């Protein structure tokens, strides 16, 4: 009898994405989409735009007071977002 090398399809998909260099862009997209979930509805209401460059999440907010408050909690949001995605995607957050 021969033994088959059976692997879950999720492992095969992740390996294929990694080989094609698409894993990190996918994780970045997930992290940007996770911002309203992690931050909450009240903060998401004041968010205009969010994007990632050089491992920094840039979040544009309409409220200067909220911007100042969230700047004090940057590292907390970095940890929560990376944990939500399940990988180290960002190192810092910049509120603009």
mmCIF file of N, CA, C and O in Angstrom:
data_model
loop_
_atom_site.group_PDB
_atom_site.id
_atom_site.type_symbol
_atom_site.label_atom_id
_atom_site.label_comp_id
_atom_site.label_asym_id
_atom_site.label_seq_id
_atom_site.Cartn_x
_atom_site.Cartn_y
_atom_site.Cartn_z
ATOM 1 N N UNK A 1 0.839 -1.171 0.000
ATOM 2 C CA UNK A 1 0.000 0.000 0.000
ATOM 3 C C UNK A 1 0.895 1.249 0.000
ATOM 4 O O UNK A 1 1.947 1.250 0.615
ATOM 5 N N UNK A 2 0.493 2.262 -0.686
ATOM 6 C CA UNK A 2 1.274 3.489 -0.737
ATOM 7 C C UNK A 2 0.632 4.552 0.146
ATOM 8 O O UNK A 2 -0.559 4.516 0.437
ATOM 9 N N UNK A 3 1.439 5.490 0.545
ATOM 10 C CA UNK A 3 0.973 6.543 1.443
ATOM 11 C C UNK A 3 0.839 7.847 0.655
ATOM 12 O O UNK A 3 1.759 8.255 -0.034
ATOM 13 N N UNK A 4 -0.279 8.500 0.798
ATOM 14 C CA UNK A 4 -0.514 9.758 0.097
ATOM 15 C C UNK A 4 -0.120 10.920 0.993
ATOM 16 O O UNK A 4 -0.319 10.881 2.192
ATOM 17 N N UNK A 5 0.382 11.940 0.352
ATOM 18 C CA UNK A 5 0.740 13.170 1.061
ATOM 19 C C UNK A 5 -0.443 14.129 0.955
ATOM 20 O O UNK A 5 -0.506 14.956 0.063
ATOM 21 N N UNK A 6 -1.376 14.003 1.887
ATOM 22 C CA UNK A 6 -2.601 14.796 1.860
ATOM 23 C C UNK A 6 -2.392 16.067 2.669
ATOM 24 O O UNK A 6 -1.948 16.029 3.805
ATOM 25 N N UNK A 7 -2.701 17.201 2.049
ATOM 26 C CA UNK A 7 -2.564 18.501 2.706
ATOM 27 C C UNK A 7 -3.878 19.256 2.569
ATOM 28 O O UNK A 7 -4.570 19.124 1.561
ATOM 29 N N UNK A 8 -4.190 20.078 3.562
ATOM 30 C CA UNK A 8 -5.408 20.893 3.450
ATOM 31 C C UNK A 8 -5.288 21.886 2.294
ATOM 32 O O UNK A 8 -4.205 22.385 1.981
ATOM 33 N N UNK A 9 -6.399 22.177 1.678
ATOM 34 C CA UNK A 9 -6.394 23.085 0.527
ATOM 35 C C UNK A 9 -5.960 24.492 0.931
ATOM 36 O O UNK A 9 -5.340 25.208 0.141
ATOM 37 N N UNK A 10 -6.244 24.896 2.174
ATOM 38 C CA UNK A 10 -5.832 26.231 2.632
ATOM 39 C C UNK A 10 -4.305 26.356 2.626
ATOM 40 O O UNK A 10 -3.768 27.401 2.264
ATOM 41 N N UNK A 11 -3.598 25.271 3.002
ATOM 42 C CA UNK A 11 -2.133 25.300 2.965
ATOM 43 C C UNK A 11 -1.621 25.420 1.540
ATOM 44 O O UNK A 11 -0.655 26.134 1.267
ATOM 45 N N UNK A 12 -2.272 24.724 0.620
ATOM 46 C CA UNK A 12 -1.861 24.789 -0.787
ATOM 47 C C UNK A 12 -2.093 26.181 -1.374
ATOM 48 O O UNK A 12 -1.264 26.694 -2.128
ATOM 49 N N UNK A 13 -3.213 26.791 -1.018
ATOM 50 C CA UNK A 13 -3.514 28.134 -1.523
ATOM 51 C C UNK A 13 -2.517 29.141 -0.967
ATOM 52 O O UNK A 13 -1.979 29.979 -1.709
ATOM 53 N N UNK A 14 -2.239 29.078 0.341
ATOM 54 C CA UNK A 14 -1.270 30.001 0.939
ATOM 55 C C UNK A 14 0.123 29.828 0.356
ATOM 56 O O UNK A 14 0.830 30.812 0.115
ATOM 57 N N UNK A 15 0.527 28.575 0.121
ATOM 58 C CA UNK A 15 1.846 28.335 -0.473
ATOM 59 C C UNK A 15 1.907 28.917 -1.885
ATOM 60 O O UNK A 15 2.896 29.545 -2.279
ATOM 61 N N UNK A 16 0.834 28.758 -2.658
ATOM 62 C CA UNK A 16 0.782 29.297 -4.011
ATOM 63 C C UNK A 16 0.816 30.829 -3.988
ATOM 64 O O UNK A 16 1.507 31.461 -4.785
ATOM 65 N N UNK A 17 0.061 31.447 -3.080
ATOM 66 C CA UNK A 17 0.085 32.908 -2.955
ATOM 67 C C UNK A 17 1.483 33.407 -2.579
ATOM 68 O O UNK A 17 1.955 34.421 -3.095
ATOM 69 N N UNK A 18 2.128 32.686 -1.660
ATOM 70 C CA UNK A 18 3.479 33.066 -1.234
ATOM 71 C C UNK A 18 4.459 32.978 -2.402
ATOM 72 O O UNK A 18 5.302 33.864 -2.587
ATOM 73 N N UNK A 19 4.358 31.927 -3.193
ATOM 74 C CA UNK A 19 5.255 31.746 -4.329
ATOM 75 C C UNK A 19 5.073 32.839 -5.374
ATOM 76 O O UNK A 19 6.021 33.248 -6.028
ATOM 77 N N UNK A 20 3.866 33.321 -5.539
ATOM 78 C CA UNK A 20 3.589 34.350 -6.536
ATOM 79 C C UNK A 20 3.750 35.762 -5.979
ATOM 80 O O UNK A 20 3.548 36.739 -6.701
ATOM 81 N N UNK A 21 4.092 35.879 -4.702
ATOM 82 C CA UNK A 21 4.295 37.191 -4.100
ATOM 83 C C UNK A 21 3.004 37.940 -3.807
ATOM 84 O O UNK A 21 3.002 39.167 -3.744
ATOM 85 N N UNK A 22 1.915 37.222 -3.617
ATOM 86 C CA UNK A 22 0.618 37.861 -3.398
ATOM 87 C C UNK A 22 0.134 37.760 -1.957
ATOM 88 O O UNK A 22 -0.926 38.285 -1.632
ATOM 89 N N UNK A 23 0.897 37.107 -1.098
ATOM 90 C CA UNK A 23 0.439 36.929 0.275
ATOM 91 C C UNK A 23 0.385 38.256 1.028
ATOM 92 O O UNK A 23 -0.616 38.569 1.679
ATOM 93 N N UNK A 24 1.435 39.055 0.947
ATOM 94 C CA UNK A 24 1.465 40.310 1.696
ATOM 95 C C UNK A 24 0.427 41.314 1.190
ATOM 96 O O UNK A 24 -0.245 41.938 2.005
ATOM 97 N N UNK A 25 0.250 41.506 -0.117
ATOM 98 C CA UNK A 25 -0.825 42.409 -0.552
ATOM 99 C C UNK A 25 -2.205 41.956 -0.078
ATOM 100 O O UNK A 25 -3.039 42.785 0.276
ATOM 101 N N UNK A 26 -2.439 40.655 -0.031
ATOM 102 C CA UNK A 26 -3.718 40.151 0.463
ATOM 103 C C UNK A 26 -3.875 40.455 1.955
ATOM 104 O O UNK A 26 -4.936 40.897 2.402
ATOM 105 N N UNK A 27 -2.813 40.251 2.725
ATOM 106 C CA UNK A 27 -2.860 40.555 4.158
ATOM 107 C C UNK A 27 -3.053 42.054 4.399
ATOM 108 O O UNK A 27 -3.773 42.457 5.314
ATOM 109 N N UNK A 28 -2.422 42.881 3.577
ATOM 110 C CA UNK A 28 -2.587 44.324 3.718
ATOM 111 C C UNK A 28 -4.028 44.737 3.436
ATOM 112 O O UNK A 28 -4.595 45.570 4.139
ATOM 113 N N UNK A 29 -4.622 44.152 2.426
ATOM 114 C CA UNK A 29 -6.023 44.457 2.105
ATOM 115 C C UNK A 29 -6.933 44.033 3.254
ATOM 116 O O UNK A 29 -7.840 44.765 3.642
ATOM 117 N N UNK A 30 -6.686 42.868 3.817
ATOM 118 C CA UNK A 30 -7.477 42.410 4.960
ATOM 119 C C UNK A 30 -7.339 43.348 6.147
ATOM 120 O O UNK A 30 -8.307 43.630 6.849
ATOM 121 N N UNK A 31 -6.120 43.830 6.379
ATOM 122 C CA UNK A 31 -5.889 44.718 7.519
ATOM 123 C C UNK A 31 -6.608 46.047 7.327
ATOM 124 O O UNK A 31 -7.228 46.550 8.265
ATOM 125 N N UNK A 32 -6.553 46.612 6.137
ATOM 126 C CA UNK A 32 -7.247 47.880 5.881
ATOM 127 C C UNK A 32 -8.747 47.692 6.046
ATOM 128 O O UNK A 32 -9.431 48.545 6.618
ATOM 129 N N UNK A 33 -9.275 46.572 5.580
ATOM 130 C CA UNK A 33 -10.701 46.298 5.739
ATOM 131 C C UNK A 33 -11.068 45.998 7.184
ATOM 132 O O UNK A 33 -12.226 46.138 7.573
ATOM 133 N N UNK A 34 -10.096 45.599 7.994
ATOM 134 C CA UNK A 34 -10.350 45.295 9.403
ATOM 135 C C UNK A 34 -10.370 46.546 10.272
ATOM 136 O O UNK A 34 -10.818 46.488 11.418
ATOM 137 N N UNK A 35 -9.886 47.678 9.763
ATOM 138 C CA UNK A 35 -9.843 48.901 10.562
ATOM 139 C C UNK A 35 -11.202 49.261 11.174
ATOM 140 O O UNK A 35 -11.287 49.490 12.377
ATOM 141 N N UNK A 36 -12.301 49.313 10.396
ATOM 142 C CA UNK A 36 -13.598 49.648 11.012
ATOM 143 C C UNK A 36 -14.052 48.629 12.058
ATOM 144 O O UNK A 36 -14.699 48.982 13.034
ATOM 145 N N UNK A 37 -13.698 47.376 11.863
ATOM 146 C CA UNK A 37 -14.090 46.331 12.808
ATOM 147 C C UNK A 37 -13.335 46.481 14.123
ATOM 148 O O UNK A 37 -13.924 46.456 15.203
ATOM 149 N N UNK A 38 -12.018 46.666 14.026
ATOM 150 C CA UNK A 38 -11.181 46.770 15.222
ATOM 151 C C UNK A 38 -11.396 48.108 15.920
ATOM 152 O O UNK A 38 -11.485 48.169 17.149
ATOM 153 N N UNK A 39 -11.490 49.183 15.163
ATOM 154 C CA UNK A 39 -11.644 50.516 15.757
ATOM 155 C C UNK A 39 -13.040 50.729 16.321
ATOM 156 O O UNK A 39 -13.209 51.466 17.287
ATOM 157 N N UNK A 40 -14.021 50.119 15.728
ATOM 158 C CA UNK A 40 -15.399 50.284 16.187
ATOM 159 C C UNK A 40 -16.160 51.253 15.297
ATOM 160 O O UNK A 40 -15.584 52.048 14.552
ATOM 161 N N UNK A 41 -17.469 51.206 15.403
ATOM 162 C CA UNK A 41 -18.333 52.022 14.546
ATOM 163 C C UNK A 41 -18.181 53.523 14.799
ATOM 164 O O UNK A 41 -18.250 54.324 13.869
ATOM 165 N N UNK A 42 -17.980 53.907 16.054
ATOM 166 C CA UNK A 42 -17.862 55.333 16.370
ATOM 167 C C UNK A 42 -16.637 55.959 15.712
ATOM 168 O O UNK A 42 -16.704 57.060 15.171
ATOM 169 N N UNK A 43 -15.520 55.266 15.744
ATOM 170 C CA UNK A 43 -14.292 55.782 15.129
ATOM 171 C C UNK A 43 -14.381 55.649 13.608
ATOM 172 O O UNK A 43 -13.948 56.538 12.874
ATOM 173 N N UNK A 44 -14.927 54.557 13.125
ATOM 174 C CA UNK A 44 -15.038 54.338 11.681
ATOM 175 C C UNK A 44 -15.880 55.414 11.010
ATOM 176 O O UNK A 44 -15.664 55.749 9.848
ATOM 177 N N UNK A 45 -16.820 55.971 11.741
ATOM 178 C CA UNK A 45 -17.668 57.033 11.193
ATOM 179 C C UNK A 45 -16.848 58.277 10.825
ATOM 180 O O UNK A 45 -17.201 59.016 9.923
ATOM 181 N N UNK A 46 -15.746 58.517 11.525
ATOM 182 C CA UNK A 46 -14.897 59.677 11.273
ATOM 183 C C UNK A 46 -13.719 59.362 10.344
ATOM 184 O O UNK A 46 -12.895 60.224 10.085
ATOM 185 N N UNK A 47 -13.633 58.135 9.870
ATOM 186 C CA UNK A 47 -12.539 57.722 8.992
ATOM 187 C C UNK A 47 -12.898 58.012 7.541
ATOM 188 O O UNK A 47 -13.933 57.576 7.049
ATOM 189 N N UNK A 48 -12.021 58.751 6.866
ATOM 190 C CA UNK A 48 -12.226 59.036 5.444
ATOM 191 C C UNK A 48 -11.573 57.982 4.567
ATOM 192 O O UNK A 48 -12.168 57.505 3.609
ATOM 193 N N UNK A 49 -10.316 57.648 4.887
ATOM 194 C CA UNK A 49 -9.533 56.782 4.032
ATOM 195 C C UNK A 49 -8.485 56.081 4.885
ATOM 196 O O UNK A 49 -8.006 56.634 5.865
ATOM 197 N N UNK A 50 -8.116 54.870 4.491
ATOM 198 C CA UNK A 50 -7.048 54.137 5.160
ATOM 199 C C UNK A 50 -6.265 53.373 4.096
ATOM 200 O O UNK A 50 -6.851 52.774 3.196
ATOM 201 N N UNK A 51 -4.933 53.410 4.208
ATOM 202 C CA UNK A 51 -4.073 52.688 3.271
ATOM 203 C C UNK A 51 -2.736 52.406 3.942
ATOM 204 O O UNK A 51 -2.401 52.989 4.973
ATOM 205 N N UNK A 52 -1.957 51.501 3.359
ATOM 206 C CA UNK A 52 -0.676 51.083 3.933
ATOM 207 C C UNK A 52 0.452 51.427 2.970
ATOM 208 O O UNK A 52 0.367 51.136 1.777
ATOM 209 N N UNK A 53 1.509 52.045 3.520
ATOM 210 C CA UNK A 53 2.765 52.228 2.796
ATOM 211 C C UNK A 53 3.908 51.970 3.767
ATOM 212 O O UNK A 53 3.883 52.452 4.902
ATOM 213 N N UNK A 54 4.880 51.195 3.340
ATOM 214 C CA UNK A 54 6.079 50.907 4.130
ATOM 215 C C UNK A 54 5.752 50.455 5.551
ATOM 216 O O UNK A 54 6.282 50.976 6.527
ATOM 217 N N UNK A 55 4.877 49.507 5.687
ATOM 218 C CA UNK A 55 4.446 48.927 6.962
ATOM 219 C C UNK A 55 3.843 49.954 7.915
ATOM 220 O O UNK A 55 3.873 49.791 9.129
ATOM 221 N N UNK A 56 3.291 51.018 7.371
ATOM 222 C CA UNK A 56 2.611 52.031 8.172
ATOM 223 C C UNK A 56 1.190 52.188 7.648
ATOM 224 O O UNK A 56 0.989 52.431 6.469
ATOM 225 N N UNK A 57 0.235 52.051 8.555
ATOM 226 C CA UNK A 57 -1.158 52.268 8.204
ATOM 227 C C UNK A 57 -1.456 53.752 8.348
ATOM 228 O O UNK A 57 -1.263 54.325 9.419
ATOM 229 N N UNK A 58 -1.891 54.386 7.278
ATOM 230 C CA UNK A 58 -2.272 55.799 7.289
ATOM 231 C C UNK A 58 -3.791 55.866 7.356
ATOM 232 O O UNK A 58 -4.471 55.312 6.493
ATOM 233 N N UNK A 59 -4.300 56.529 8.387
ATOM 234 C CA UNK A 59 -5.739 56.651 8.581
ATOM 235 C C UNK A 59 -6.088 58.134 8.568
ATOM 236 O O UNK A 59 -5.614 58.891 9.409
ATOM 237 N N UNK A 60 -6.895 58.555 7.610
ATOM 238 C CA UNK A 60 -7.330 59.943 7.513
ATOM 239 C C UNK A 60 -8.639 60.097 8.287
ATOM 240 O O UNK A 60 -9.613 59.401 8.004
ATOM 241 N N UNK A 61 -8.622 61.019 9.249
ATOM 242 C CA UNK A 61 -9.778 61.252 10.104
ATOM 243 C C UNK A 61 -10.301 62.665 9.914
ATOM 244 O O UNK A 61 -9.546 63.581 9.575
ATOM 245 N N UNK A 62 -11.585 62.853 10.161
ATOM 246 C CA UNK A 62 -12.194 64.174 10.007
ATOM 247 C C UNK A 62 -12.180 64.972 11.301
ATOM 248 O O UNK A 62 -12.404 66.177 11.269
ATOM 249 N N UNK A 63 -11.898 64.340 12.418
ATOM 250 C CA UNK A 63 -11.947 65.008 13.715
ATOM 251 C C UNK A 63 -10.538 65.172 14.294
ATOM 252 O O UNK A 63 -9.878 64.172 14.610
ATOM 253 N N UNK A 64 -10.065 66.408 14.471
ATOM 254 C CA UNK A 64 -8.745 66.622 15.064
ATOM 255 C C UNK A 64 -8.650 66.109 16.509
ATOM 256 O O UNK A 64 -7.604 65.605 16.921
ATOM 257 N N UNK A 65 -9.725 66.224 17.266
ATOM 258 C CA UNK A 65 -9.708 65.740 18.650
ATOM 259 C C UNK A 65 -9.563 64.217 18.690
ATOM 260 O O UNK A 65 -8.793 63.678 19.497
ATOM 261 N N UNK A 66 -10.265 63.538 17.816
ATOM 262 C CA UNK A 66 -10.157 62.084 17.736
ATOM 263 C C UNK A 66 -8.762 61.675 17.266
ATOM 264 O O UNK A 66 -8.193 60.703 17.760
ATOM 265 N N UNK A 67 -8.208 62.427 16.339
ATOM 266 C CA UNK A 67 -6.855 62.169 15.843
ATOM 267 C C UNK A 67 -5.845 62.220 16.986
ATOM 268 O O UNK A 67 -4.983 61.349 17.113
ATOM 269 N N UNK A 68 -5.962 63.227 17.848
ATOM 270 C CA UNK A 68 -5.047 63.361 18.984
ATOM 271 C C UNK A 68 -5.239 62.217 19.980
ATOM 272 O O UNK A 68 -4.263 61.671 20.504
ATOM 273 N N UNK A 69 -6.482 61.848 20.226
ATOM 274 C CA UNK A 69 -6.773 60.765 21.164
ATOM 275 C C UNK A 69 -6.242 59.425 20.653
ATOM 276 O O UNK A 69 -5.626 58.663 21.396
ATOM 277 N N UNK A 70 -6.466 59.138 19.381
ATOM 278 C CA UNK A 70 -6.021 57.867 18.815
ATOM 279 C C UNK A 70 -4.508 57.785 18.688
ATOM 280 O O UNK A 70 -3.944 56.695 18.731
ATOM 281 N N UNK A 71 -3.850 58.917 18.548
ATOM 282 C CA UNK A 71 -2.387 58.915 18.469
ATOM 283 C C UNK A 71 -1.769 58.365 19.747
ATOM 284 O O UNK A 71 -0.697 57.754 19.704
ATOM 285 N N UNK A 72 -2.431 58.560 20.854
ATOM 286 C CA UNK A 72 -1.927 58.034 22.129
ATOM 287 C C UNK A 72 -2.111 56.520 22.236
ATOM 288 O O UNK A 72 -1.431 55.865 23.021
ATOM 289 N N UNK A 73 -3.015 55.966 21.439
ATOM 290 C CA UNK A 73 -3.317 54.533 21.478
ATOM 291 C C UNK A 73 -2.794 53.793 20.246
ATOM 292 O O UNK A 73 -3.257 52.692 19.936
ATOM 293 N N UNK A 74 -1.801 54.376 19.572
ATOM 294 C CA UNK A 74 -1.278 53.795 18.326
ATOM 295 C C UNK A 74 -0.839 52.346 18.486
ATOM 296 O O UNK A 74 -1.221 51.478 17.712
ATOM 297 N N UNK A 75 0.014 52.090 19.469
ATOM 298 C CA UNK A 75 0.578 50.742 19.621
ATOM 299 C C UNK A 75 -0.495 49.704 19.953
ATOM 300 O O UNK A 75 -0.391 48.546 19.542
ATOM 301 N N UNK A 76 -1.505 50.118 20.669
ATOM 302 C CA UNK A 76 -2.613 49.215 20.974
ATOM 303 C C UNK A 76 -3.320 48.796 19.684
ATOM 304 O O UNK A 76 -3.613 47.607 19.486
ATOM 305 N N UNK A 77 -3.572 49.755 18.792
ATOM 306 C CA UNK A 77 -4.227 49.438 17.521
ATOM 307 C C UNK A 77 -3.329 48.607 16.609
ATOM 308 O O UNK A 77 -3.809 47.739 15.889
ATOM 309 N N UNK A 78 -2.032 48.863 16.637
ATOM 310 C CA UNK A 78 -1.101 48.059 15.830
ATOM 311 C C UNK A 78 -1.191 46.597 16.258
ATOM 312 O O UNK A 78 -1.317 45.694 15.425
ATOM 313 N N UNK A 79 -1.155 46.356 17.561
ATOM 314 C CA UNK A 79 -1.225 44.979 18.064
ATOM 315 C C UNK A 79 -2.563 44.333 17.729
ATOM 316 O O UNK A 79 -2.609 43.167 17.295
ATOM 317 N N UNK A 80 -3.653 45.062 17.916
ATOM 318 C CA UNK A 80 -4.982 44.507 17.635
ATOM 319 C C UNK A 80 -5.165 44.173 16.154
ATOM 320 O O UNK A 80 -5.711 43.124 15.807
ATOM 321 N N UNK A 81 -4.711 45.058 15.282
ATOM 322 C CA UNK A 81 -4.871 44.830 13.841
ATOM 323 C C UNK A 81 -4.018 43.660 13.362
ATOM 324 O O UNK A 81 -4.479 42.821 12.581
ATOM 325 N N UNK A 82 -2.771 43.607 13.813
ATOM 326 C CA UNK A 82 -1.906 42.491 13.421
ATOM 327 C C UNK A 82 -2.463 41.170 13.946
ATOM 328 O O UNK A 82 -2.405 40.145 13.266
ATOM 329 N N UNK A 83 -3.003 41.185 15.155
ATOM 330 C CA UNK A 83 -3.605 39.977 15.715
ATOM 331 C C UNK A 83 -4.852 39.572 14.929
ATOM 332 O O UNK A 83 -5.078 38.388 14.683
ATOM 333 N N UNK A 84 -5.632 40.540 14.514
ATOM 334 C CA UNK A 84 -6.848 40.269 13.739
ATOM 335 C C UNK A 84 -6.510 39.581 12.418
ATOM 336 O O UNK A 84 -7.185 38.645 12.007
ATOM 337 N N UNK A 85 -5.443 40.042 11.769
ATOM 338 C CA UNK A 85 -5.036 39.465 10.487
ATOM 339 C C UNK A 85 -4.274 38.157 10.689
ATOM 340 O O UNK A 85 -4.286 37.287 9.832
ATOM 341 N N UNK A 86 -3.602 38.027 11.834
ATOM 342 C CA UNK A 86 -2.850 36.810 12.111
ATOM 343 C C UNK A 86 -1.428 36.831 11.603
ATOM 344 O O UNK A 86 -0.802 35.785 11.457
ATOM 345 N N UNK A 87 -0.899 38.026 11.342
ATOM 346 C CA UNK A 87 0.459 38.157 10.831
ATOM 347 C C UNK A 87 0.957 39.563 11.126
ATOM 348 O O UNK A 87 0.162 40.487 11.308
ATOM 349 N N UNK A 88 2.269 39.749 11.154
ATOM 350 C CA UNK A 88 2.876 41.072 11.360
ATOM 351 C C UNK A 88 2.860 41.814 10.031
ATOM 352 O O UNK A 88 3.726 41.638 9.195
ATOM 353 N N UNK A 89 1.849 42.661 9.829
ATOM 354 C CA UNK A 89 1.691 43.378 8.565
ATOM 355 C C UNK A 89 2.131 44.830 8.709
ATOM 356 O O UNK A 89 2.795 45.364 7.828
ATOM 357 N N UNK A 90 1.780 45.471 9.818
ATOM 358 C CA UNK A 90 2.158 46.872 10.022
ATOM 359 C C UNK A 90 3.002 47.000 11.284
ATOM 360 O O UNK A 90 2.905 46.186 12.197
ATOM 361 N N UNK A 91 3.820 48.052 11.310
ATOM 362 C CA UNK A 91 4.641 48.338 12.476
ATOM 363 C C UNK A 91 4.201 49.624 13.171
ATOM 364 O O UNK A 91 4.547 49.861 14.327
ATOM 365 N N UNK A 92 3.434 50.470 12.457
ATOM 366 C CA UNK A 92 3.024 51.753 13.016
ATOM 367 C C UNK A 92 1.726 52.210 12.349
ATOM 368 O O UNK A 92 1.367 51.737 11.281
ATOM 369 N N UNK A 93 1.065 53.142 13.021
ATOM 370 C CA UNK A 93 -0.135 53.775 12.470
ATOM 371 C C UNK A 93 0.087 55.273 12.505
ATOM 372 O O UNK A 93 0.594 55.818 13.493
ATOM 373 N N UNK A 94 -0.290 55.931 11.431
ATOM 374 C CA UNK A 94 -0.201 57.387 11.366
ATOM 375 C C UNK A 94 -1.597 57.958 11.125
ATOM 376 O O UNK A 94 -2.242 57.604 10.137
ATOM 377 N N UNK A 95 -2.040 58.783 12.042
ATOM 378 C CA UNK A 95 -3.357 59.412 11.907
ATOM 379 C C UNK A 95 -3.193 60.776 11.283
ATOM 380 O O UNK A 95 -2.492 61.622 11.819
ATOM 381 N N UNK A 96 -3.843 60.995 10.156
ATOM 382 C CA UNK A 96 -3.707 62.229 9.408
ATOM 383 C C UNK A 96 -5.020 62.986 9.412
ATOM 384 O O UNK A 96 -6.061 62.456 9.538
#
